[in-house]
Tab-separated table of C-alpha atoms in Angstrom:
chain	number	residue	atom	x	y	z
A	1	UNK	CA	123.110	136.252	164.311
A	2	UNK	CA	122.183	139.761	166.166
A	3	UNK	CA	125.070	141.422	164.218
A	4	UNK	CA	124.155	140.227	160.937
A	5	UNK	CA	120.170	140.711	161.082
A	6	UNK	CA	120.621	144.338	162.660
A	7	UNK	CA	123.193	145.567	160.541
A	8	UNK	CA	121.463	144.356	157.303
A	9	UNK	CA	118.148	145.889	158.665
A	10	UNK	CA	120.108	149.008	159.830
A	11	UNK	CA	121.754	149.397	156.045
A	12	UNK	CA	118.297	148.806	154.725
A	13	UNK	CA	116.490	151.320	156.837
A	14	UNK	CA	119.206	154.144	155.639
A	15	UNK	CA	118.680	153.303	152.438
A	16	UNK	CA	115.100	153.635	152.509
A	17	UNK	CA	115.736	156.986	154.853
A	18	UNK	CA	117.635	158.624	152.227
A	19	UNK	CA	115.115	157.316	149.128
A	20	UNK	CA	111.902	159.334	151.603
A	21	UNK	CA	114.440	162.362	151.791
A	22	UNK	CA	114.307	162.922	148.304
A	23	UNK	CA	110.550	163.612	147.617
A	24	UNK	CA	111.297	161.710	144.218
A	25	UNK	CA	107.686	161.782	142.089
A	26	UNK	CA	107.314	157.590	142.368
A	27	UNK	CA	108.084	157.668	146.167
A	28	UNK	CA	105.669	160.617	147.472
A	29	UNK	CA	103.068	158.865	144.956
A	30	UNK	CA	103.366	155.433	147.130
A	31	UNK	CA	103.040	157.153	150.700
A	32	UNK	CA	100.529	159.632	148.898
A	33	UNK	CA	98.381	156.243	147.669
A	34	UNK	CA	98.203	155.203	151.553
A	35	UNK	CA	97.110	159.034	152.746
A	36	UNK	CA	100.651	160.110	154.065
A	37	UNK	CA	100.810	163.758	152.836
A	38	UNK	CA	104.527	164.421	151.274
A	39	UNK	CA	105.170	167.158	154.230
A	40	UNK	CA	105.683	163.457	156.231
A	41	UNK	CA	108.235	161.703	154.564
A	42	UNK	CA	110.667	163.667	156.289
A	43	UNK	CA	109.668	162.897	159.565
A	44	UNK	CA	109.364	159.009	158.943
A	45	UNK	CA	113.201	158.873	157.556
A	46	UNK	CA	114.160	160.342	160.699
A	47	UNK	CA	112.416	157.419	162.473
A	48	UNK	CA	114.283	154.845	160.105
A	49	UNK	CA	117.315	156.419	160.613
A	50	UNK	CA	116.652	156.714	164.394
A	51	UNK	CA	115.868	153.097	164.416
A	52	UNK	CA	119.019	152.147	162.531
A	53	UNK	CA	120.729	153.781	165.243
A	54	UNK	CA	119.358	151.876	167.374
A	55	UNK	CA	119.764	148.660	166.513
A	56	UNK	CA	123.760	149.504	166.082
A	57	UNK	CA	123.736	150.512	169.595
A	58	UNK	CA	121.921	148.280	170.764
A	59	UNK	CA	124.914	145.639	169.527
A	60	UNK	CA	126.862	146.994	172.342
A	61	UNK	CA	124.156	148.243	174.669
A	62	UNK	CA	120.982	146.259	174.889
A	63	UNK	CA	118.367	148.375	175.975
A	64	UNK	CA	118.714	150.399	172.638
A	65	UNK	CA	118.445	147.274	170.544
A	66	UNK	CA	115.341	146.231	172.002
A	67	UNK	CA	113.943	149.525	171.989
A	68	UNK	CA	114.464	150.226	168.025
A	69	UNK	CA	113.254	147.096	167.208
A	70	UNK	CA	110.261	147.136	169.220
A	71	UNK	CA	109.798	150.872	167.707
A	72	UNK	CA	110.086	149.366	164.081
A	73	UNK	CA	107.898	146.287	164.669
A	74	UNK	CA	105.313	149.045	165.302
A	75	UNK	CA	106.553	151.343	162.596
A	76	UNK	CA	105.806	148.154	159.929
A	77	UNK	CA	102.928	147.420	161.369
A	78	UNK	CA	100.788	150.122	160.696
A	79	UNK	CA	102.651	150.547	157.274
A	80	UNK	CA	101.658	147.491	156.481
A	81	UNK	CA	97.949	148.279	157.610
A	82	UNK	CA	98.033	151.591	155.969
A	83	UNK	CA	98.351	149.313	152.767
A	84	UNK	CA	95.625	146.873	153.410
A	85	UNK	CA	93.177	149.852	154.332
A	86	UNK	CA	94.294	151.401	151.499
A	87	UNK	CA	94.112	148.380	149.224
A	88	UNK	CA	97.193	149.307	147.951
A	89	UNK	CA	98.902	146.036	148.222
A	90	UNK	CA	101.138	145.700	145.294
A	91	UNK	CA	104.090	147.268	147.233
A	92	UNK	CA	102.654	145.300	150.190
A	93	UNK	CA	106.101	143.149	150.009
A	94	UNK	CA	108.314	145.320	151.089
A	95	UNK	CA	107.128	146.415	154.340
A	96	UNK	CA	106.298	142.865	155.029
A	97	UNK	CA	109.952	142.153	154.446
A	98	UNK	CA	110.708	145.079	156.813
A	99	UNK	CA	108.373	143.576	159.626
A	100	UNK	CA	109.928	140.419	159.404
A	101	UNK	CA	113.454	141.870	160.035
A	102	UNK	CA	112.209	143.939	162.766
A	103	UNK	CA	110.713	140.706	164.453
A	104	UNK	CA	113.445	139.279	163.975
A	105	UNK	CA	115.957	141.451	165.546
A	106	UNK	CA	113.462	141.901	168.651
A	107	UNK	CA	113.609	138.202	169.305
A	108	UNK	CA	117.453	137.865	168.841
A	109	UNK	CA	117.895	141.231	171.082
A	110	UNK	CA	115.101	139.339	173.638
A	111	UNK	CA	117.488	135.994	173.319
């Protein structure tokens, strides 16, 4: 179940990498809504796509595994808060959806 949950969350965190790298109107309006200034969406791909690395390492090297996941547990954690403070909570889903697959794949890496 490890294999499965990380390399769905891993596709899923590239694909969300490479939607922040292009600075598309709709996406630096939802990180803009929550006070991330567009100058950061750079930065937090290449912590998605550093924690997708991860967690496909980490299928052959445990330490990694645990390490991105507990890195993306935080991650969606404060995303999710930066929503709530924001009040911004229609997109609230998604991250949620995130957290729960990084929980996930931190307990089956623990297991």
């Amino acid at each position: 179940m490890v294999v499965v949950v990380s390399l769905v969350l891993a596709a899923l965190l590239v694909a969300t990498a490479i939607r922040k790298l292009t600075h598309a109107p709709a996406v630096v309006a939802t990180y803009r809504r929550v006070g991330v200034p567009e100058e950061r969406l750079n930065l937090l791909a290449a912590l998605l796509l550093a924690g997708a690395a991860g967690l496909v390492v980490g299928l052959w090297w445990t330490p990694a595994g645990l390490a991105a996941a507990v890195g993306l547990v935080a991650y969606f954690l404060l995303a999710v808060g930066a929503h709530v403070r924001h009040r911004d909570l229609r997109p609230l889903a998604t991250p949620l959806v995130f957290l729960a697959l990084s929980v996930a794949a931190l307990v089956l890496h623990l297991g």
